[in-house]
Short mmCIF file of N, CA and C in Angstrom, two decimals:
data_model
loop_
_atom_site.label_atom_id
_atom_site.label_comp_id
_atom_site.label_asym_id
_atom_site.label_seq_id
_atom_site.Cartn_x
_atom_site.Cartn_y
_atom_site.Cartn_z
N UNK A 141 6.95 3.76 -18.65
CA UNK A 141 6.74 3.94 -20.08
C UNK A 141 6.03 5.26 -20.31
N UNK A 142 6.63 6.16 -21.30
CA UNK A 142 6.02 7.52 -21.31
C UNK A 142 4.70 7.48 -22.58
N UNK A 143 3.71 7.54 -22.27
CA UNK A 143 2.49 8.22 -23.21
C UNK A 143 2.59 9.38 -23.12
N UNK A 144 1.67 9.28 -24.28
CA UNK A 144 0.71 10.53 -24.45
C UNK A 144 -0.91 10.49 -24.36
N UNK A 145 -1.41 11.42 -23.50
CA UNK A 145 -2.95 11.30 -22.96
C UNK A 145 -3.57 12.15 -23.49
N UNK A 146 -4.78 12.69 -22.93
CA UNK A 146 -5.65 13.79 -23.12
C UNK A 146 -5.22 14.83 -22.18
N UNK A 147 -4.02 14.45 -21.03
CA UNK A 147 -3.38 15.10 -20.19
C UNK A 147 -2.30 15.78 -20.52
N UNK A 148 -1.65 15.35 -21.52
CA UNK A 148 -0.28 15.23 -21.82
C UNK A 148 0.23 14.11 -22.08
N UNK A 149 1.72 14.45 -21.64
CA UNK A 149 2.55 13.28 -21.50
C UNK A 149 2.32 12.75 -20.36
N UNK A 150 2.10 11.25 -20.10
CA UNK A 150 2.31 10.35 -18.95
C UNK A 150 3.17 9.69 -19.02
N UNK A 151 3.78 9.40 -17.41
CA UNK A 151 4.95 8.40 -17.13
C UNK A 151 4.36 7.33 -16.03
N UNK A 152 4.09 6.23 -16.76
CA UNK A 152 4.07 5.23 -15.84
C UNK A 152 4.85 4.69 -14.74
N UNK A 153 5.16 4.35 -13.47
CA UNK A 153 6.22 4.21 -12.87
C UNK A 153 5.39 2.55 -12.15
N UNK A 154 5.99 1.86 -11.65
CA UNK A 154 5.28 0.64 -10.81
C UNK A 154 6.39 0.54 -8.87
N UNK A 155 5.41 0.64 -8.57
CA UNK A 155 6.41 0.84 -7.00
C UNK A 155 6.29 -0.58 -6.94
N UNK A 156 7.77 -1.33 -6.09
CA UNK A 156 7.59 -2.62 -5.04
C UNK A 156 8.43 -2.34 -4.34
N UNK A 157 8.37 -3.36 -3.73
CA UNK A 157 9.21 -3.55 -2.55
C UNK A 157 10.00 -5.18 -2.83
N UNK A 158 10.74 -5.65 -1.97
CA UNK A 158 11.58 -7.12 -2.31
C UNK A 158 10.78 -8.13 -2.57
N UNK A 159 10.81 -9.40 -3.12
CA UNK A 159 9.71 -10.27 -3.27
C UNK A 159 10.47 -10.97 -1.72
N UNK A 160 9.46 -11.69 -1.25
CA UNK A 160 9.78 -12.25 -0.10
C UNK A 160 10.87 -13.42 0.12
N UNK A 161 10.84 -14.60 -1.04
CA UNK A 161 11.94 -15.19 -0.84
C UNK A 161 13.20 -14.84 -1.38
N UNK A 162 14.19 -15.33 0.00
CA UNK A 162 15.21 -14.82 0.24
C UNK A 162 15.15 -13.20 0.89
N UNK A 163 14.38 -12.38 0.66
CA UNK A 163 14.30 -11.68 1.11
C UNK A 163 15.79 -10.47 0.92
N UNK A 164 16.17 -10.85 -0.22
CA UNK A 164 17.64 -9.90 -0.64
C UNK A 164 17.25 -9.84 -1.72
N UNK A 165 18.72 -8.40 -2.18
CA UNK A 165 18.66 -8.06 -3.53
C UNK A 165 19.17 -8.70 -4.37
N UNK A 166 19.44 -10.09 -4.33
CA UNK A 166 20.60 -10.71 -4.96
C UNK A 166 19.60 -11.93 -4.92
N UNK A 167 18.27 -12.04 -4.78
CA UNK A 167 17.61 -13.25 -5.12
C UNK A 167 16.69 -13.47 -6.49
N UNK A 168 16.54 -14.46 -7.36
CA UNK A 168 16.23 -15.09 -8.39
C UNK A 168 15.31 -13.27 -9.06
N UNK A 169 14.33 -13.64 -8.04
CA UNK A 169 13.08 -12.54 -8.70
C UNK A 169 13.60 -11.29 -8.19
N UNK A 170 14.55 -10.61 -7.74
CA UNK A 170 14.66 -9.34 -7.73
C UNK A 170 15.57 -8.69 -8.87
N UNK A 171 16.55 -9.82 -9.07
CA UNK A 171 17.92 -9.58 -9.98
C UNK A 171 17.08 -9.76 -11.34
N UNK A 172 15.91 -10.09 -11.57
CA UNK A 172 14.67 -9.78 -13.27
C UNK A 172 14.03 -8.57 -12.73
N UNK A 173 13.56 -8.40 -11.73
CA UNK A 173 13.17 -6.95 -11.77
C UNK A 173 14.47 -5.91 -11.91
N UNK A 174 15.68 -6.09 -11.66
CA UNK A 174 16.56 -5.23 -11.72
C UNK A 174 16.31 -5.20 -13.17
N UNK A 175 16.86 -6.35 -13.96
CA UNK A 175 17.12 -6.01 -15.19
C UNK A 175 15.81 -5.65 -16.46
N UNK A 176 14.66 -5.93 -15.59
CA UNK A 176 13.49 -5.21 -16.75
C UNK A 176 13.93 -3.53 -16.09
N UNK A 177 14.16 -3.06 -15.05
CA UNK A 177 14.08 -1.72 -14.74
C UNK A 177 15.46 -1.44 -15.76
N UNK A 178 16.35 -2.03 -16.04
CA UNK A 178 17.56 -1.68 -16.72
C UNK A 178 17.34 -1.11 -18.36
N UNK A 179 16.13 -2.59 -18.46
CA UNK A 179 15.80 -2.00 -19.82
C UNK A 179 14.59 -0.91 -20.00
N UNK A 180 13.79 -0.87 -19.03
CA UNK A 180 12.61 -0.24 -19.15
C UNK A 180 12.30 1.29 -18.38
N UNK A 181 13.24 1.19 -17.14
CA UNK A 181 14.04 2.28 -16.59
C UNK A 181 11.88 3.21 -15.83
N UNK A 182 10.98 2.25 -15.30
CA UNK A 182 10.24 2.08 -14.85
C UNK A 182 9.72 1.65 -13.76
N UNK A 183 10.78 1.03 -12.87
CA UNK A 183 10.26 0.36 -11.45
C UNK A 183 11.38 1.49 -10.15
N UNK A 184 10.45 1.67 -9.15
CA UNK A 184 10.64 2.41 -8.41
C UNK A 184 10.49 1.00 -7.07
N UNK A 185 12.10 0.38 -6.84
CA UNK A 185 11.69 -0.32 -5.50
C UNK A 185 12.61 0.20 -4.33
N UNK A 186 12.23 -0.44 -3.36
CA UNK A 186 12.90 -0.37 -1.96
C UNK A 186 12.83 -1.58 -1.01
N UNK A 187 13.60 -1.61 -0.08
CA UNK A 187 13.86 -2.43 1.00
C UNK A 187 12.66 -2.81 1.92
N UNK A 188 11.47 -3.43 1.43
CA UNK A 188 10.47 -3.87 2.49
C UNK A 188 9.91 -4.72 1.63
N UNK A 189 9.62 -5.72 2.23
CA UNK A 189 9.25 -6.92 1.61
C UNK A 189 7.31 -6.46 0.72
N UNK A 190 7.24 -6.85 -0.20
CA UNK A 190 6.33 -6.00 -0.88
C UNK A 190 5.19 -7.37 -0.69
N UNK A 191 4.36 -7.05 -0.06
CA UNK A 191 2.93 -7.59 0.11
C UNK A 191 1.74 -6.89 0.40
N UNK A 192 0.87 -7.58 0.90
CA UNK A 192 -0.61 -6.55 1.16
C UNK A 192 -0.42 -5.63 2.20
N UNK A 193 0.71 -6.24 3.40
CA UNK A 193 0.63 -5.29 4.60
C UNK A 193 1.56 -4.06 4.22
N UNK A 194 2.54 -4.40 3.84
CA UNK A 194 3.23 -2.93 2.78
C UNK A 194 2.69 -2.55 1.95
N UNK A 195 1.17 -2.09 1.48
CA UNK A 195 0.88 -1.13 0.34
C UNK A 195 1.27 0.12 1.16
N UNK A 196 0.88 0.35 1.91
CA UNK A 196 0.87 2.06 2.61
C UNK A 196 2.45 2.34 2.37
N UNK A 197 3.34 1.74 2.89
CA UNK A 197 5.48 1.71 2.86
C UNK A 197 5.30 1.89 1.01
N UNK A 198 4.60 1.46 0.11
CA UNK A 198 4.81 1.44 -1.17
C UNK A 198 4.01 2.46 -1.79
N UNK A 199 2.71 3.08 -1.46
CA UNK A 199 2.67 4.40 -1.88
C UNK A 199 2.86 5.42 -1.43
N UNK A 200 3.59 5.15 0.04
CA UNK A 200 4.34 6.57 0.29
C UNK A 200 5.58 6.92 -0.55
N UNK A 201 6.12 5.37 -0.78
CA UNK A 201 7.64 5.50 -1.39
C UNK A 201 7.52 6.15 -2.63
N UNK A 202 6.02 5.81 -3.42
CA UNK A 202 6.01 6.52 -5.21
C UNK A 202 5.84 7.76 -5.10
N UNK A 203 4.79 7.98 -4.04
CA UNK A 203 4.75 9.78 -3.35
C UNK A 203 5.86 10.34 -3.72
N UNK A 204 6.95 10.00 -2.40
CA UNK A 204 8.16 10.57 -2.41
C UNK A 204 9.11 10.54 -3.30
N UNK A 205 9.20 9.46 -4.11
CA UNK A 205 10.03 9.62 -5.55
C UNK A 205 9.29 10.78 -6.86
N UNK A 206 7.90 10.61 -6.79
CA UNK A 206 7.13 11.17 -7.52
C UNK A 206 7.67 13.08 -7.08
N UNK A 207 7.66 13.57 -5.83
CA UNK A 207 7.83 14.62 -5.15
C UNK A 207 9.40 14.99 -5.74
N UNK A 208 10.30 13.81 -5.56
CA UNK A 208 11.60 14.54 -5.69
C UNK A 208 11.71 14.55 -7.32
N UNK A 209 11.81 13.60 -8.14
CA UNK A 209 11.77 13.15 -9.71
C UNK A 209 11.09 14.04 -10.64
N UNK A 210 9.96 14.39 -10.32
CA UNK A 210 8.58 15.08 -10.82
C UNK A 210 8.30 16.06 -10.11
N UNK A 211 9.20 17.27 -9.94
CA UNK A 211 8.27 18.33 -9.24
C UNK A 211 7.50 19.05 -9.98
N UNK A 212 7.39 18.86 -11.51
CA UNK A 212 6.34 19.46 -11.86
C UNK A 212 4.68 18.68 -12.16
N UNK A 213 4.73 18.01 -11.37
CA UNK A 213 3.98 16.80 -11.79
C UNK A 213 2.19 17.75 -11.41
N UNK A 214 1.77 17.49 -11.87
CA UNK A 214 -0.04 18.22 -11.80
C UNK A 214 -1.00 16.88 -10.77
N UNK A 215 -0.69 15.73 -11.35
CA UNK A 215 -1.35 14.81 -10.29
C UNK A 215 -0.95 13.52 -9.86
N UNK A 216 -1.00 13.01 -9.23
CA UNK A 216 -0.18 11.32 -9.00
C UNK A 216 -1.05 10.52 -8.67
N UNK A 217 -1.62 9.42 -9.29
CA UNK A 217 -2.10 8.50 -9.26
C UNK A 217 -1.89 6.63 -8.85
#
């Protein structure tokens, strides 16, 4: 969701990874995250099951989307 700050404009983004059951893209809770990202065009996921031991796999992944998406970006949070 894009604001406006004392920075500028901000773009919120939310990283995950798969919810664990089923463990596919084609299960209950991933196919609602597809479609809020459809409408909201805000979630940045990937292929690793998204829990506490994947935070590090999940803010490298916003890093690297942030790097390619945003190269003019000033800071990433």
């Amino acid at each position: 969701a894009k604001q406006q700050d004392e920075y500028g404009l901000v773009e919120r983004m939310f990283s995950l990874g798969l919810a664990k059951e089923n463990f596919n893209e084609t299960s209950e809770i991933n196919r609602k995250l597809s479609a809020e990202n459809l409408t909201h065009g805000d979630i940045v996921q990937s292929t690793f099951i998204d829990n506490y031991y994947n935070n590090t796999l999940k803010m490298m992944m916003g890093i690297r989307w942030a790097c390619e998406y945003c190269p003019k970006v000033v800071f990433f949070k």
